[in-house]
Coordinates of C-alpha atoms and ligand atoms in Angstrom, one line a residue:
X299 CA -0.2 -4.7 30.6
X300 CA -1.0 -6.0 27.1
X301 CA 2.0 -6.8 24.9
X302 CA 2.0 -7.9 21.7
X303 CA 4.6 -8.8 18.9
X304 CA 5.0 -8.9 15.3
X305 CA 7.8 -11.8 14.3
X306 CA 8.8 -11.7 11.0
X307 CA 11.2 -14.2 9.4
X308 CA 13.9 -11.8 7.2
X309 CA 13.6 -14.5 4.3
X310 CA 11.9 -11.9 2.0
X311 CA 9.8 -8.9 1.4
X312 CA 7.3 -7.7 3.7
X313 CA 3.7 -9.3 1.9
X314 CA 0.7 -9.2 2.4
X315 CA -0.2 -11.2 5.1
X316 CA 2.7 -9.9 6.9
X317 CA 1.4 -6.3 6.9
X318 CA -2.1 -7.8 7.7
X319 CA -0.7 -9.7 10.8
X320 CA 1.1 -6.3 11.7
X321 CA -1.5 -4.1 11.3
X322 CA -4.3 -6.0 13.5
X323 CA -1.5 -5.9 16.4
X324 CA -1.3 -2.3 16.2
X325 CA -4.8 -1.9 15.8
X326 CA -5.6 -4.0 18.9
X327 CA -2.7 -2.8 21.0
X328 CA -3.0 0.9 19.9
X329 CA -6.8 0.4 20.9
X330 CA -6.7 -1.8 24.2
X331 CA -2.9 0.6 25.5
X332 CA 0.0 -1.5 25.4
X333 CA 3.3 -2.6 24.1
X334 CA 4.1 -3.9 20.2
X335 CA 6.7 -5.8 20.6
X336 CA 9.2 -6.1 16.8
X337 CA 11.1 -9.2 16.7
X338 CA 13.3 -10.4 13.5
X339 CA 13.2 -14.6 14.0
X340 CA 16.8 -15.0 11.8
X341 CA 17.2 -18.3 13.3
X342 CA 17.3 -19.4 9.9
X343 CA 20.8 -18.6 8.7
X344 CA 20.9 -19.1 5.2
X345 CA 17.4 -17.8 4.2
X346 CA 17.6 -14.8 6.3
X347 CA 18.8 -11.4 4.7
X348 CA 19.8 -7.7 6.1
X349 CA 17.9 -6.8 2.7
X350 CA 15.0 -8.7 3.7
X351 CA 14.8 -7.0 7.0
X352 CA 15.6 -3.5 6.1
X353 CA 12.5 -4.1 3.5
X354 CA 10.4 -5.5 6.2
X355 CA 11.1 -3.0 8.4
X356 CA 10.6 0.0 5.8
X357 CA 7.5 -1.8 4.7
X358 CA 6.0 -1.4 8.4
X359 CA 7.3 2.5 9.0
X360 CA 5.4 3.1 5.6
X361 CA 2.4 1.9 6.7
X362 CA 3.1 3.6 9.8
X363 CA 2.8 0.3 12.1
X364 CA 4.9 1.8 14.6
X365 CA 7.0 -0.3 17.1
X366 CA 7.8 0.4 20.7
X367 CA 10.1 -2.3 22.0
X368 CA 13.3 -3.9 19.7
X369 CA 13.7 -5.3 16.7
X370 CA 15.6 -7.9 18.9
X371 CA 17.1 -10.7 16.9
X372 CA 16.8 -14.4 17.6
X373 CA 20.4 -15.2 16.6
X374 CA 21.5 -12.8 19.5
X375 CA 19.4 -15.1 21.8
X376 CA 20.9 -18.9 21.0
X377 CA 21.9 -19.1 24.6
X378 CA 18.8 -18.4 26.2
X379 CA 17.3 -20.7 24.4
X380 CA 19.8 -23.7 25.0
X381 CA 19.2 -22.4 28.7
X382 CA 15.8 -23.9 28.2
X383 CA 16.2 -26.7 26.3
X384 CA 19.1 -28.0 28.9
X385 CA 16.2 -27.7 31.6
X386 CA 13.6 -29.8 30.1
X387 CA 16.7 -32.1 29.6
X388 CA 16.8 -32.1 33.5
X389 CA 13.4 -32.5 34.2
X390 CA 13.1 -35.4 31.7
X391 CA 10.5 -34.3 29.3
X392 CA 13.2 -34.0 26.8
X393 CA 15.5 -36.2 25.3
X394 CA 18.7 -36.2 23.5
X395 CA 18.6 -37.4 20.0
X396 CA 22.7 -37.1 18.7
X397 CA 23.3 -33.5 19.4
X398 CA 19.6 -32.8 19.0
X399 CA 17.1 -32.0 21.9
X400 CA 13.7 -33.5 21.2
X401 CA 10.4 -32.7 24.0
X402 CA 8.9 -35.6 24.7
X403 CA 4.7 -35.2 23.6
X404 CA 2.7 -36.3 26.1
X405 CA 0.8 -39.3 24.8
X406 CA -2.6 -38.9 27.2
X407 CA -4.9 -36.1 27.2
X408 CA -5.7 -33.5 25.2
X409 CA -4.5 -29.4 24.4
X410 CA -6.9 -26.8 24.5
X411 CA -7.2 -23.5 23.9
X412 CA -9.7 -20.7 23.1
X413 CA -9.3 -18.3 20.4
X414 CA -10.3 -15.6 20.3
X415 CA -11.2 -15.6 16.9
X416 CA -11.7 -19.5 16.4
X417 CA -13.2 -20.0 19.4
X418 CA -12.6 -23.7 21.2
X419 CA -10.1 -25.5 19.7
X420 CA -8.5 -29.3 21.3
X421 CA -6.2 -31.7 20.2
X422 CA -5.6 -35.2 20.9
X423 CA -2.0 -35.1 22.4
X424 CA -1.4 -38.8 20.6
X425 CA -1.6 -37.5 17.4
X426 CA 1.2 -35.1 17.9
X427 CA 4.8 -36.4 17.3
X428 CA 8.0 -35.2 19.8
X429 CA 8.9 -32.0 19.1
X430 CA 12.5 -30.9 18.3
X431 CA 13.3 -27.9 20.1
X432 CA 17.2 -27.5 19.2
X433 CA 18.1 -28.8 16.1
X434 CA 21.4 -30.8 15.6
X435 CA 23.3 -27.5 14.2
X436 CA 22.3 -26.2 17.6
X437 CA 20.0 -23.8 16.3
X438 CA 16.2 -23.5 17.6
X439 CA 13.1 -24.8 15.9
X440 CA 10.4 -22.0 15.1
X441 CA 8.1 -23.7 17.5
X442 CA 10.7 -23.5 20.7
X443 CA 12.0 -20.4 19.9
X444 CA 8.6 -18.5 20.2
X445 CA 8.0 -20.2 23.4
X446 CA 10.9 -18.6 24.8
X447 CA 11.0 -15.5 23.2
X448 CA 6.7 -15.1 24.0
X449 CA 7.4 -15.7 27.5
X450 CA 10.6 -13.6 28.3
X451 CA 9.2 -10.7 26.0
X452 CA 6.1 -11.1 28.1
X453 CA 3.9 -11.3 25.4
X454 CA 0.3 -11.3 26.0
X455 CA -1.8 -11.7 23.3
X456 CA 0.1 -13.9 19.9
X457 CA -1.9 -12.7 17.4
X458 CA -0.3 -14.0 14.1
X459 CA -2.1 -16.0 11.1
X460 CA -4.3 -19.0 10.6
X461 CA -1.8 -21.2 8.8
X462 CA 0.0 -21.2 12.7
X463 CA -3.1 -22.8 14.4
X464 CA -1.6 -26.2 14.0
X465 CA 1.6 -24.9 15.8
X466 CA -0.3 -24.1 18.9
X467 CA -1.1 -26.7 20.6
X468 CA 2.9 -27.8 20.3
X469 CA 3.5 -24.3 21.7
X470 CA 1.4 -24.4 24.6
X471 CA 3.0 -28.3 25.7
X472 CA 5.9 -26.3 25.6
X473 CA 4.6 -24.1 27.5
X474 CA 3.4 -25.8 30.1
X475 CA 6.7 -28.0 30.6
X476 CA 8.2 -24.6 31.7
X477 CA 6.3 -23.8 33.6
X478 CA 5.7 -20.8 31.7
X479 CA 2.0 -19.2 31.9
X480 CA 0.0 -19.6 28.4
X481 CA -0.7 -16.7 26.8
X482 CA -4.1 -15.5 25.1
X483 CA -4.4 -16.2 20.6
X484 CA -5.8 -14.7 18.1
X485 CA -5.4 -16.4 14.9
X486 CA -6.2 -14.4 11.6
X487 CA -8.2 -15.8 8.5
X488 CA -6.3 -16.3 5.8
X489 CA -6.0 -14.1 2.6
X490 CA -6.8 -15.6 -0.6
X491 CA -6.5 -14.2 -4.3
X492 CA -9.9 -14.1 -6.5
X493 CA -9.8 -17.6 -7.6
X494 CA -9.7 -18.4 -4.1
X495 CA -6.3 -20.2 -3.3
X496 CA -3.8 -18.7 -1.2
X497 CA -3.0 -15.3 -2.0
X498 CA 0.6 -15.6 -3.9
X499 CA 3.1 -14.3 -6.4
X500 CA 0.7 -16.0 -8.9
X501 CA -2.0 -13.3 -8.4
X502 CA 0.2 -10.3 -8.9
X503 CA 1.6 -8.3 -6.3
X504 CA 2.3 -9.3 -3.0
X505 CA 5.0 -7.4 -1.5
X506 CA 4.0 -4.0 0.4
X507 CA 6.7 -2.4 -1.6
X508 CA 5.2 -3.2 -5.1
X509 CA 2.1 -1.0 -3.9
X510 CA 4.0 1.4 -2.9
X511 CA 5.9 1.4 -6.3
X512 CA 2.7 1.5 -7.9
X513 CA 1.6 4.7 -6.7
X514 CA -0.7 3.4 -3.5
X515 CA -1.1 5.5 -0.9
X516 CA -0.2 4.5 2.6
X517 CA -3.1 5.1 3.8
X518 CA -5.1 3.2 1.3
X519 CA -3.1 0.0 1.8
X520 CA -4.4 0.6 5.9
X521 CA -7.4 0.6 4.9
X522 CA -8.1 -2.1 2.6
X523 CA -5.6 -4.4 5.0
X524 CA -8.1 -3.5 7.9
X525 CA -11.3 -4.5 5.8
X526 CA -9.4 -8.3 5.1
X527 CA -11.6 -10.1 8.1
X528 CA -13.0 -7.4 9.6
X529 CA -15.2 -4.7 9.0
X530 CA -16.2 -1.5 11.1
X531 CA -19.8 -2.0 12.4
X532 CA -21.0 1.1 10.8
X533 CA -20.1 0.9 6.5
X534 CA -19.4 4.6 5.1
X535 CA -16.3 6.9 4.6
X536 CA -13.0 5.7 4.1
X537 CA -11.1 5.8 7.5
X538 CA -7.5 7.3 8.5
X539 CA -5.8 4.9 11.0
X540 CA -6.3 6.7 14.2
X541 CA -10.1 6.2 13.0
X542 CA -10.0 2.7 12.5
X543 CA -8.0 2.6 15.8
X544 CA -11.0 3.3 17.5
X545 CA -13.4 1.2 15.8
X546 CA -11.5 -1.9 16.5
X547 CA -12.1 -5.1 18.3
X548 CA -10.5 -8.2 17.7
X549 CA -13.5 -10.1 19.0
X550 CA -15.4 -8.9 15.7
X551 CA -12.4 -10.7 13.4
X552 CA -14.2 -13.4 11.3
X553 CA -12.6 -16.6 10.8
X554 CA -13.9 -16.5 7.3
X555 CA -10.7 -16.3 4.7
X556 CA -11.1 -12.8 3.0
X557 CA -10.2 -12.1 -0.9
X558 CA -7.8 -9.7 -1.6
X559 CA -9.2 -7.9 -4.2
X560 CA -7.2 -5.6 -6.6
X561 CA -9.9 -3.8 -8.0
X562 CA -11.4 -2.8 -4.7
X563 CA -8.2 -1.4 -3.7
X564 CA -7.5 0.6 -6.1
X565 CA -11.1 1.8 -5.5
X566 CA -9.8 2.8 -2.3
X567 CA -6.9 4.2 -3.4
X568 CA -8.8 6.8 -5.4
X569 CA -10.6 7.9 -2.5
X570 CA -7.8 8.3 -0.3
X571 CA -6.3 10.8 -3.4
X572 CA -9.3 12.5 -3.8
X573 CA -9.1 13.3 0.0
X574 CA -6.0 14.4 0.1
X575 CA -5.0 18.3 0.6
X576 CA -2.8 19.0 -2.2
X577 CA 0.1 20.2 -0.6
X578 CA 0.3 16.4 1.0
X579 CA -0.4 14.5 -2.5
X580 CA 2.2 17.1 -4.0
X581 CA 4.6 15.7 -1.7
X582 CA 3.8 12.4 -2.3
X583 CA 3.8 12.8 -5.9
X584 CA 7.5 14.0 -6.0
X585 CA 9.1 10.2 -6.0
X586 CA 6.7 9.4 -9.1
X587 CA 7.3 13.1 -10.7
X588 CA 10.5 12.7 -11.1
X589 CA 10.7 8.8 -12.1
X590 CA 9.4 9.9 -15.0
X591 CA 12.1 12.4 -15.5
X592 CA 9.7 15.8 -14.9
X593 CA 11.9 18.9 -14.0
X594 CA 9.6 19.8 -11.5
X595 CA 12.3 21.5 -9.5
X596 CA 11.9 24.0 -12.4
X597 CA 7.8 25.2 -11.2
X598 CA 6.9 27.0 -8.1
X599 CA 5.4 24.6 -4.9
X600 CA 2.0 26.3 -5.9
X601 CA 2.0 25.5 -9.4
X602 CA 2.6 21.7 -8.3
X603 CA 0.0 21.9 -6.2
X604 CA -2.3 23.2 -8.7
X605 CA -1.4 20.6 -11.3
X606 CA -2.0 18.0 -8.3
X607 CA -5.8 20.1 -7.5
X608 CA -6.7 19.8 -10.8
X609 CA -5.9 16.3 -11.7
X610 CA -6.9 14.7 -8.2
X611 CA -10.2 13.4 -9.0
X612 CA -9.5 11.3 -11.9
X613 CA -6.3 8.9 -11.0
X614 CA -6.4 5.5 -9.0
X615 CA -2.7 5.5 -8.2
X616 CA 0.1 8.0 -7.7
X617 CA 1.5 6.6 -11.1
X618 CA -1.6 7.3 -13.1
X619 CA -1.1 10.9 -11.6
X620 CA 2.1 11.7 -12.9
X621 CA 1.0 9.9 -16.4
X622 CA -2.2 12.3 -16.2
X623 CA 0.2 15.1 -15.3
X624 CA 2.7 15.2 -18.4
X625 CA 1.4 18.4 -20.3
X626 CA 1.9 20.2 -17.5
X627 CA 5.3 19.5 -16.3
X628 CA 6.7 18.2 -19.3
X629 CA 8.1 21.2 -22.0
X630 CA 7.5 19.8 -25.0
X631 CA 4.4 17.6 -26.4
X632 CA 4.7 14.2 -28.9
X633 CA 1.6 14.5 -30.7
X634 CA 0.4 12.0 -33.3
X635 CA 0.5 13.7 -36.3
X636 CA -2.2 12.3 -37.9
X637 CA -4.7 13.2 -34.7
X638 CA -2.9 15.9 -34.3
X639 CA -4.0 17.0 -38.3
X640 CA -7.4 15.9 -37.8
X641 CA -8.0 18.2 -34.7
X642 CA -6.4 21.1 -36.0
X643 CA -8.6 20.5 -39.6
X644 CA -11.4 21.8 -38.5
X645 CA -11.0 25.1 -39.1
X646 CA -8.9 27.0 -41.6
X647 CA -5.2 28.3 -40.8
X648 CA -6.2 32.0 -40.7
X649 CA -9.2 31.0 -38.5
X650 CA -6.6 29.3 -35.9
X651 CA -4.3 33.0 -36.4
X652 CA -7.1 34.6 -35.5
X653 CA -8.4 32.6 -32.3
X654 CA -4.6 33.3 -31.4
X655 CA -4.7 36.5 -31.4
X656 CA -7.8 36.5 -29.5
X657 CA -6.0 34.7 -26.9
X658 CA -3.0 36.8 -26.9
X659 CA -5.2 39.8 -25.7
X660 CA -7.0 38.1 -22.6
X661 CA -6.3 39.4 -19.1
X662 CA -5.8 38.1 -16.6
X663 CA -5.7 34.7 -18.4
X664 CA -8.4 33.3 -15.7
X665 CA -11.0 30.6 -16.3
X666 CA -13.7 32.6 -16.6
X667 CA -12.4 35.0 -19.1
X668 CA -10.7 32.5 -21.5
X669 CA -14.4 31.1 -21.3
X670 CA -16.3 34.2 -22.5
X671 CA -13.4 35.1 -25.3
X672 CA -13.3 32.0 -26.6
X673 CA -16.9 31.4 -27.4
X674 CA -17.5 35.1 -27.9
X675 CA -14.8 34.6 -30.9
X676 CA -16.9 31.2 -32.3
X677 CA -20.1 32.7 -32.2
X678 CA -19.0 35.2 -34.0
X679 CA -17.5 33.4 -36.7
X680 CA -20.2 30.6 -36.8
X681 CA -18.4 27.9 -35.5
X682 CA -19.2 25.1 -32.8
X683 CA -17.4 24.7 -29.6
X684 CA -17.0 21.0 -30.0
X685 CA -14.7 20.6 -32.6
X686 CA -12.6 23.3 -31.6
X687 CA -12.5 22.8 -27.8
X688 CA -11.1 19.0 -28.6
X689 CA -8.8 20.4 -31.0
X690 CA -7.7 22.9 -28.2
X691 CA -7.3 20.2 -25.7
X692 CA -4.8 18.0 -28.4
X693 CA -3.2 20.7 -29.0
X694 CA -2.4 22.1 -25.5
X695 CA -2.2 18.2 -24.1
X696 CA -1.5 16.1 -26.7
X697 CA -4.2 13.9 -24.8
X698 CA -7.9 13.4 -26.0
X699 CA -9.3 13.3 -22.5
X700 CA -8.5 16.4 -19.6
X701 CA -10.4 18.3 -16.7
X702 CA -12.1 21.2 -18.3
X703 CA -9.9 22.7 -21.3
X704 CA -10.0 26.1 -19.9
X705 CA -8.9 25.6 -16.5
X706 CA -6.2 23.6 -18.0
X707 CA -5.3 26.8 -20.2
X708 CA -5.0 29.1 -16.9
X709 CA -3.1 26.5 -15.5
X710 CA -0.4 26.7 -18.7
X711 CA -0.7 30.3 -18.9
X712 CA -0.9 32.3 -21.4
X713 CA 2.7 32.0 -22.7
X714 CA 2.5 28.1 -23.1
X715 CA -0.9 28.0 -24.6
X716 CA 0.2 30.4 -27.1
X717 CA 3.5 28.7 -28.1
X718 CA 2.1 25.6 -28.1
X719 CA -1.2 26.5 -30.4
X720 CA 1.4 28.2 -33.0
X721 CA 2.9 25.1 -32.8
X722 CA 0.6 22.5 -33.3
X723 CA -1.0 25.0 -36.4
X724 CA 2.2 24.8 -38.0
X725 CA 3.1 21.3 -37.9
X726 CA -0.2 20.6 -39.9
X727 CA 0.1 23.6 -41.7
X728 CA 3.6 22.9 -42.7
X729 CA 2.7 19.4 -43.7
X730 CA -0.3 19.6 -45.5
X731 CA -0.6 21.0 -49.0
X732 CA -4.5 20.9 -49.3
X733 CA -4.2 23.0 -45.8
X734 CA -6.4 25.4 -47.4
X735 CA -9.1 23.1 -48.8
X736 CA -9.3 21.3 -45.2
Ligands
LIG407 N1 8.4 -16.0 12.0 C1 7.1 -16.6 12.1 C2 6.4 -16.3 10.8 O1 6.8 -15.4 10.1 C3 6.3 -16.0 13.2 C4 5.0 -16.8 13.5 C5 4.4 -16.3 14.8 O2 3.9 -15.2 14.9 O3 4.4 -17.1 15.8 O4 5.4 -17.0 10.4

């Protein structure tokens, strides 16, 4: 049966490349039937964090890389791997250096593996150094540990990042001195930032919780994290996981680094929101509702959702969404007054009174018949829509730019459109003493 694993080191957030390295194990084991194997290496005492591994951990269920076996810890395991050490101490292929155990390197031949991504790789064992396998504090180095643990978890296919490639050959000495069959590798391109150097805290986010912060959708990251070094064979839609679960192969992984690129992810994102039913991105958009201090326990489900329908098509991130979504979960408006005066200029105070009371008498207060009252009341006093419909939409929004102004009326009601147009009139009315002239 294929097993594979996912071995994080708890020494910080869960990045990038962490969640890429996760996700094509899930992909592969989710498409080929199997076992994903969660393993926390805390061998590292000082650097390793309960923090760090509740994030990682978190990090993974959000993305919804699911685990079937563990998280089984390292530190629990120092025994086992002293068990191991001791016997190449038996056999003589190790040596004691102090309290140290060091594998000796063979000095003839050569270590080869294939890839399955890289293809044929070999090393000269003389240019490899002895390997320390339990440090002096008695703890185990990275490369001996993952022997061990690989082989006793009966891992089958290490699929991990490029930046471990060097490592393997050490690992599969290692492997061989026990005795221990070699399992099969997969090692994944890197991920660079658009200038083309490592992808780092230098290029922005990097941790999986950031995008989450930022209003990403789970989904979305998927996606995008699936497209870094390999692509489905057909290009179209955005794809759900279970889709992309299908469509996978690790043989079709390039070795070529991919660019994580912001822009295109938030591209992504944007479709992913558009897609969304809006009872699910009304969900979703409770966390960033209420961050920014909306009462939204105050509105029915259905008006959320409705304020979520209308607003879906515009925003990039979840964030953006609640920004776009102030006017209609917030009470009151900050306008600039100056706009605000501007907007409201266009016509004459009485002309505003009387639009009001136009309004006041629609029903039901539905698209359609805000529509035809409305322009029924301009044509009949000789005024354009434009300047009115953008003094309408500061007015009701405080924003310059909305979905259609008369859906977002409905959407306010009657009640609030009508408070909030006496409002605005008076605030400009009130202020300005050539009102009249204007
Ligand atoms: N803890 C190692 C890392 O995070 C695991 C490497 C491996 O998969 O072998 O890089």
């Amino acid at each position: 049966m294929i097993r594979v694993r996912f071995a994080p080191s708890p020494t910080g957030a869960l990045h990038i490349g962490g969640a890429h390295t996760a996700l094509f194990n899930w992909l592969f084991v989710r498409r080929e039937g199997g076992r994903f194997v969660l393993r926390i290496e805390d061998t590292d005492r000082v650097r390793s964090t309960k923090e760090a591994e509740k994030t990682i951990l978190d990090g993974l269920q959000w993305l919804g890389i699911t685990w079937d076996e563990g998280p089984f810890y390292q530190s629990e395991r120092l025994n086992l791997y002293r068990r191991y050490a001791e016997q190449l101490l038996e056999n003589g292929l190790a040596y004691k250096e102090g309290s140290a155990i060091v594998f000796r390197t063979p000095r003839e031949g050569a270590t080869y593996f294939k890839d399955i991504v890289w293809g044929d790789i070999e090393v000269e064992n003389g240019s490899l150094k002895d390997i320390v396998l339990i440090k002096s504090d008695g703890m185990p180095t990275y490369n001996f540990a993952v022997v061990v643990d690989d082989h006793t978890m009966g891992i089958t296919h290490v699929i991990r990042g490029e930046d471990h490639i060097p490592n393997t050959p050490k690992q599969i000495l290692i492997y061989k001195a026990l005795g221990f069959e070699v399992p099969e590798f997969a090692h994944l391109p890197m991920i660079l930032g658009p200038d083309k150097t490592k992808l780092s805290k230098r290029h922005g986010a990097t941790a999986v919780g950031e995008y989450r912060n930022m209003g990403y959708l789970p989904e979305a990251v998927f996606y995008y994290l699936s497209l870094l070094g390999w692509s489905p064979k057909e290009e179209g839609d955005i794809l759900y996981p279970q889709e992309i679960v299908k469509l996978f192969d690790l043989r079709d992984v390039t070795k070529r680094a991919a660019v994580f690129d912001l822009e295109k992810l938030k591209w992504i994102n944007k479709l992913f929101i558009k897609d969304k039913s809006p009872a699910e991105l009304a969900k979703a958009m409770r966390f960033f509702w209420l961050e920014k201090g909306y009462n939204i326990d105050d509105y029915p489900e259905s008006y959320l959702q409705d304020v979520v329908a209308i607003l879906q098509g515009r925003a990039y991130t979840l964030q953006e969404l609640a920004d776009y979504s102030d006017y209609l979960l917030k009470e009151s408006l900050n306008y600039d007054k100056i706009i605000l005066a501007e907007f409201i200029g266009v016509m004459k105070g009485e002309e505003w009174n009387s639009l009001i009371e136009e309004i006041k008498k629609i029903d039901p207060f539905v698209v359609e018949n805000i529509d035809n009252a409305v322009r029924s009341w301009l044509n009949k006093r000789g005024v354009k829509l434009k300047g009115v419909g953008q003094a309408l939409r500061y007015a009701l929004t405080a924003r310059r730019v909305t979905p259609g102004i008369f859906e977002v009326m409905t959407l306010l009601g009657k009640d609030r459109v009508v408070d909030r147009l006496e409002r605005a009139v008076s605030l400009v009315v009130g202020e300005s003493s050539n009102w009249q002239d204007a």
